[in-house]
PDB file of C-alpha atoms in Angstrom:
ATOM      1  CA  UNK K   1     118.387 201.229 -33.351  1.00  0.00           C
ATOM      2  CA  UNK K   2     119.620 200.566 -29.870  1.00  0.00           C
ATOM      3  CA  UNK K   3     118.419 199.234 -26.543  1.00  0.00           C
ATOM      4  CA  UNK K   4     118.386 201.909 -23.875  1.00  0.00           C
ATOM      5  CA  UNK K   5     118.070 202.112 -20.099  1.00  0.00           C
ATOM      6  CA  UNK K   6     115.054 204.369 -19.946  1.00  0.00           C
ATOM      7  CA  UNK K   7     112.784 204.907 -16.973  1.00  0.00           C
ATOM      8  CA  UNK K   8     110.520 207.639 -18.270  1.00  0.00           C
ATOM      9  CA  UNK K   9     107.113 207.204 -19.989  1.00  0.00           C
ATOM     10  CA  UNK K  10     107.323 205.105 -23.150  1.00  0.00           C
ATOM     11  CA  UNK K  11     104.813 205.103 -26.025  1.00  0.00           C
ATOM     12  CA  UNK K  12     104.586 201.437 -26.935  1.00  0.00           C
ATOM     13  CA  UNK K  13     103.058 202.412 -30.308  1.00  0.00           C
ATOM     14  CA  UNK K  14     106.382 203.828 -31.494  1.00  0.00           C
ATOM     15  CA  UNK K  15     108.971 202.404 -29.055  1.00  0.00           C
ATOM     16  CA  UNK K  16     108.760 198.684 -28.358  1.00  0.00           C
ATOM     17  CA  UNK K  17     110.192 197.208 -25.236  1.00  0.00           C
ATOM     18  CA  UNK K  18     112.454 194.136 -25.343  1.00  0.00           C
ATOM     19  CA  UNK K  19     112.105 191.686 -22.497  1.00  0.00           C
ATOM     20  CA  UNK K  20     115.357 189.758 -22.127  1.00  0.00           C
ATOM     21  CA  UNK K  21     117.243 187.293 -20.050  1.00  0.00           C
ATOM     22  CA  UNK K  22     117.553 188.122 -16.334  1.00  0.00           C
ATOM     23  CA  UNK K  23     114.096 189.757 -16.336  1.00  0.00           C
ATOM     24  CA  UNK K  24     115.414 192.846 -18.158  1.00  0.00           C
ATOM     25  CA  UNK K  25     113.173 195.307 -19.911  1.00  0.00           C
ATOM     26  CA  UNK K  26     114.675 197.771 -22.314  1.00  0.00           C
ATOM     27  CA  UNK K  27     113.086 200.249 -24.725  1.00  0.00           C
ATOM     28  CA  UNK K  28     114.172 199.792 -28.366  1.00  0.00           C
ATOM     29  CA  UNK K  29     115.079 203.328 -29.483  1.00  0.00           C
ATOM     30  CA  UNK K  30     115.013 203.911 -33.258  1.00  0.00           C
ATOM     31  CA  UNK K  31     113.030 200.762 -34.037  1.00  0.00           C
ATOM     32  CA  UNK K  32     111.369 200.604 -37.466  1.00  0.00           C
ATOM     33  CA  UNK K  33     109.828 197.863 -39.623  1.00  0.00           C
ATOM     34  CA  UNK K  34     112.587 197.995 -42.240  1.00  0.00           C
ATOM     35  CA  UNK K  35     115.291 195.421 -42.954  1.00  0.00           C
ATOM     36  CA  UNK K  36     118.157 197.491 -41.520  1.00  0.00           C
ATOM     37  CA  UNK K  37     116.493 198.233 -38.169  1.00  0.00           C
ATOM     38  CA  UNK K  38     115.180 194.656 -37.857  1.00  0.00           C
ATOM     39  CA  UNK K  39     118.674 193.306 -38.452  1.00  0.00           C
ATOM     40  CA  UNK K  40     120.105 195.676 -35.884  1.00  0.00           C
ATOM     41  CA  UNK K  41     117.439 194.703 -33.372  1.00  0.00           C
ATOM     42  CA  UNK K  42     118.172 190.952 -33.969  1.00  0.00           C
ATOM     43  CA  UNK K  43     121.889 191.492 -33.471  1.00  0.00           C
ATOM     44  CA  UNK K  44     121.342 193.586 -30.296  1.00  0.00           C
ATOM     45  CA  UNK K  45     119.207 190.878 -28.650  1.00  0.00           C
ATOM     46  CA  UNK K  46     120.812 187.765 -30.064  1.00  0.00           C
ATOM     47  CA  UNK K  47     122.240 186.711 -26.640  1.00  0.00           C
ATOM     48  CA  UNK K  48     118.612 186.322 -25.370  1.00  0.00           C
ATOM     49  CA  UNK K  49     117.883 183.670 -27.978  1.00  0.00           C
ATOM     50  CA  UNK K  50     114.394 182.228 -28.004  1.00  0.00           C
ATOM     51  CA  UNK K  51     113.671 183.720 -24.538  1.00  0.00           C
ATOM     52  CA  UNK K  52     113.625 187.329 -25.780  1.00  0.00           C
ATOM     53  CA  UNK K  53     110.221 189.028 -26.275  1.00  0.00           C
ATOM     54  CA  UNK K  54     109.104 192.251 -27.929  1.00  0.00           C
ATOM     55  CA  UNK K  55     106.226 194.191 -26.400  1.00  0.00           C
ATOM     56  CA  UNK K  56     104.378 196.638 -28.609  1.00  0.00           C
ATOM     57  CA  UNK K  57     100.999 198.243 -29.179  1.00  0.00           C
ATOM     58  CA  UNK K  58      99.472 198.364 -32.715  1.00  0.00           C
ATOM     59  CA  UNK K  59      96.565 200.609 -33.722  1.00  0.00           C
ATOM     60  CA  UNK K  60      94.652 199.861 -36.839  1.00  0.00           C
ATOM     61  CA  UNK K  61      91.307 199.578 -38.662  1.00  0.00           C
ATOM     62  CA  UNK K  62      90.687 196.868 -41.205  1.00  0.00           C
ATOM     63  CA  UNK K  63      92.039 193.581 -42.409  1.00  0.00           C
ATOM     64  CA  UNK K  64      95.689 192.647 -42.053  1.00  0.00           C
ATOM     65  CA  UNK K  65      97.647 192.329 -45.276  1.00  0.00           C
ATOM     66  CA  UNK K  66     100.032 189.520 -44.276  1.00  0.00           C
ATOM     67  CA  UNK K  67     100.395 186.364 -42.150  1.00  0.00           C
ATOM     68  CA  UNK K  68     103.196 185.757 -39.753  1.00  0.00           C
ATOM     69  CA  UNK K  69     104.733 182.927 -37.765  1.00  0.00           C
ATOM     70  CA  UNK K  70     106.966 183.016 -34.640  1.00  0.00           C
ATOM     71  CA  UNK K  71     108.901 179.769 -34.520  1.00  0.00           C
ATOM     72  CA  UNK K  72     110.827 180.599 -31.308  1.00  0.00           C
ATOM     73  CA  UNK K  73     107.819 180.811 -29.003  1.00  0.00           C
ATOM     74  CA  UNK K  74     104.228 181.683 -28.349  1.00  0.00           C
ATOM     75  CA  UNK K  75     102.751 185.159 -28.939  1.00  0.00           C
ATOM     76  CA  UNK K  76     100.202 186.807 -26.659  1.00  0.00           C
ATOM     77  CA  UNK K  77      97.748 189.150 -28.325  1.00  0.00           C
ATOM     78  CA  UNK K  78      95.619 191.381 -26.108  1.00  0.00           C
ATOM     79  CA  UNK K  79      92.806 193.585 -27.358  1.00  0.00           C
ATOM     80  CA  UNK K  80      92.938 196.919 -25.647  1.00  0.00           C
ATOM     81  CA  UNK K  81      90.026 198.610 -27.483  1.00  0.00           C
ATOM     82  CA  UNK K  82      87.812 197.843 -30.443  1.00  0.00           C
ATOM     83  CA  UNK K  83      87.450 194.386 -31.896  1.00  0.00           C
ATOM     84  CA  UNK K  84      90.056 192.094 -33.462  1.00  0.00           C
ATOM     85  CA  UNK K  85      89.820 188.663 -35.063  1.00  0.00           C
ATOM     86  CA  UNK K  86      92.914 186.477 -34.964  1.00  0.00           C
ATOM     87  CA  UNK K  87      92.914 183.801 -37.667  1.00  0.00           C
ATOM     88  CA  UNK K  88      95.298 180.926 -37.179  1.00  0.00           C
ATOM     89  CA  UNK K  89      96.087 178.350 -39.862  1.00  0.00           C
ATOM     90  CA  UNK K  90      95.824 174.905 -38.201  1.00  0.00           C
ATOM     91  CA  UNK K  91      96.949 172.461 -40.825  1.00  0.00           C
ATOM     92  CA  UNK K  92      95.028 174.361 -43.538  1.00  0.00           C
ATOM     93  CA  UNK K  93      91.922 174.896 -41.447  1.00  0.00           C
ATOM     94  CA  UNK K  94      91.238 178.515 -40.284  1.00  0.00           C
ATOM     95  CA  UNK K  95      90.776 178.884 -36.502  1.00  0.00           C
ATOM     96  CA  UNK K  96      89.258 182.288 -35.734  1.00  0.00           C
ATOM     97  CA  UNK K  97      89.128 183.940 -32.344  1.00  0.00           C
ATOM     98  CA  UNK K  98      87.187 187.250 -31.864  1.00  0.00           C
ATOM     99  CA  UNK K  99      88.547 189.437 -29.111  1.00  0.00           C
ATOM    100  CA  UNK K 100      86.990 192.487 -27.447  1.00  0.00           C
ATOM    101  CA  UNK K 101      88.592 194.902 -24.962  1.00  0.00           C
ATOM    102  CA  UNK K 102      90.479 193.086 -22.211  1.00  0.00           C
ATOM    103  CA  UNK K 103      90.385 189.716 -24.008  1.00  0.00           C
ATOM    104  CA  UNK K 104      93.474 187.870 -25.160  1.00  0.00           C
ATOM    105  CA  UNK K 105      94.577 184.813 -27.135  1.00  0.00           C
ATOM    106  CA  UNK K 106      97.827 182.924 -27.579  1.00  0.00           C
ATOM    107  CA  UNK K 107      99.234 182.116 -30.947  1.00  0.00           C
ATOM    108  CA  UNK K 108     101.296 178.911 -30.515  1.00  0.00           C
ATOM    109  CA  UNK K 109     104.892 178.868 -31.663  1.00  0.00           C
ATOM    110  CA  UNK K 110     105.237 178.232 -35.395  1.00  0.00           C
ATOM    111  CA  UNK K 111     101.553 178.703 -36.216  1.00  0.00           C
ATOM    112  CA  UNK K 112     100.788 181.018 -39.124  1.00  0.00           C
ATOM    113  CA  UNK K 113      98.303 183.762 -38.127  1.00  0.00           C
ATOM    114  CA  UNK K 114      96.767 186.992 -39.265  1.00  0.00           C
ATOM    115  CA  UNK K 115      95.003 189.889 -37.520  1.00  0.00           C
ATOM    116  CA  UNK K 116      91.866 191.729 -38.684  1.00  0.00           C
ATOM    117  CA  UNK K 117      90.693 194.827 -36.850  1.00  0.00           C
ATOM    118  CA  UNK K 118      87.045 195.894 -36.970  1.00  0.00           C
ATOM    119  CA  UNK K 119      86.803 199.639 -36.611  1.00  0.00           C
ATOM    120  CA  UNK K 120      89.469 201.596 -34.731  1.00  0.00           C
ATOM    121  CA  UNK K 121      91.301 198.940 -32.642  1.00  0.00           C
ATOM    122  CA  UNK K 122      94.365 198.782 -30.390  1.00  0.00           C
ATOM    123  CA  UNK K 123      96.185 195.563 -29.576  1.00  0.00           C
ATOM    124  CA  UNK K 124      99.145 194.776 -27.380  1.00  0.00           C
ATOM    125  CA  UNK K 125     101.429 191.936 -28.400  1.00  0.00           C
ATOM    126  CA  UNK K 126     104.175 190.049 -26.525  1.00  0.00           C
ATOM    127  CA  UNK K 127     106.121 188.272 -29.223  1.00  0.00           C
ATOM    128  CA  UNK K 128     109.016 185.807 -29.379  1.00  0.00           C
ATOM    129  CA  UNK K 129     110.569 187.562 -32.320  1.00  0.00           C
ATOM    130  CA  UNK K 130     113.541 185.304 -33.096  1.00  0.00           C
ATOM    131  CA  UNK K 131     113.070 183.867 -36.603  1.00  0.00           C
ATOM    132  CA  UNK K 132     109.716 185.629 -37.249  1.00  0.00           C
ATOM    133  CA  UNK K 133     108.577 185.064 -40.759  1.00  0.00           C
ATOM    134  CA  UNK K 134     105.966 186.901 -42.906  1.00  0.00           C
ATOM    135  CA  UNK K 135     104.075 185.901 -46.014  1.00  0.00           C
ATOM    136  CA  UNK K 136     101.366 187.529 -48.120  1.00  0.00           C
ATOM    137  CA  UNK K 137      97.786 186.985 -47.061  1.00  0.00           C
ATOM    138  CA  UNK K 138      95.940 184.403 -49.185  1.00  0.00           C
ATOM    139  CA  UNK K 139      92.871 183.501 -47.070  1.00  0.00           C
ATOM    140  CA  UNK K 140      89.552 185.282 -46.995  1.00  0.00           C
ATOM    141  CA  UNK K 141      88.869 187.666 -44.160  1.00  0.00           C
ATOM    142  CA  UNK K 142      86.601 186.474 -41.349  1.00  0.00           C
ATOM    143  CA  UNK K 143      82.908 187.434 -41.298  1.00  0.00           C
ATOM    144  CA  UNK K 144      81.672 185.352 -38.356  1.00  0.00           C
ATOM    145  CA  UNK K 145      82.508 184.370 -34.815  1.00  0.00           C
ATOM    146  CA  UNK K 146      84.347 181.040 -34.951  1.00  0.00           C
ATOM    147  CA  UNK K 147      86.461 179.478 -32.213  1.00  0.00           C
ATOM    148  CA  UNK K 148      85.597 182.115 -29.646  1.00  0.00           C
ATOM    149  CA  UNK K 149      86.972 181.410 -26.200  1.00  0.00           C
ATOM    150  CA  UNK K 150      84.674 181.402 -23.258  1.00  0.00           C
ATOM    151  CA  UNK K 151      82.533 179.173 -21.052  1.00  0.00           C
ATOM    152  CA  UNK K 152      80.566 177.797 -24.021  1.00  0.00           C
ATOM    153  CA  UNK K 153      83.688 176.674 -25.884  1.00  0.00           C
ATOM    154  CA  UNK K 154      84.657 173.003 -25.487  1.00  0.00           C
TER     155      UNK K 154
END
């Protein structure tokens, strides 16, 4: 895993981009969701501290199998296609936001959340990765629109 200075087309599904201090943007070559690659990524971007962000696209279909929390900063989740429900744990109360194409939500720093995709779905995330934690999913999966943003929301 290494950060590279690449100016060609990048597939954000396989090669995330790290946004760092000084408004830098560098593809993360050789990135993988395994302990060794994650440790190498963390070491390579340590100087950016809480200001570093990872940009990536995820494709999926179905409920998420884990929850995660990003203590270093907020996370932006953008639905590119399909439908996704983001469920946040707000002091033990589920807060669900349904997103369609072009819609986004922000997961506040330190708030546990899960993502459920309905049908083939693509999302783009911009994540403050420093200190990210994961845990097994224990809640039920959403079946209704709750906490949907829009003009009718308080």
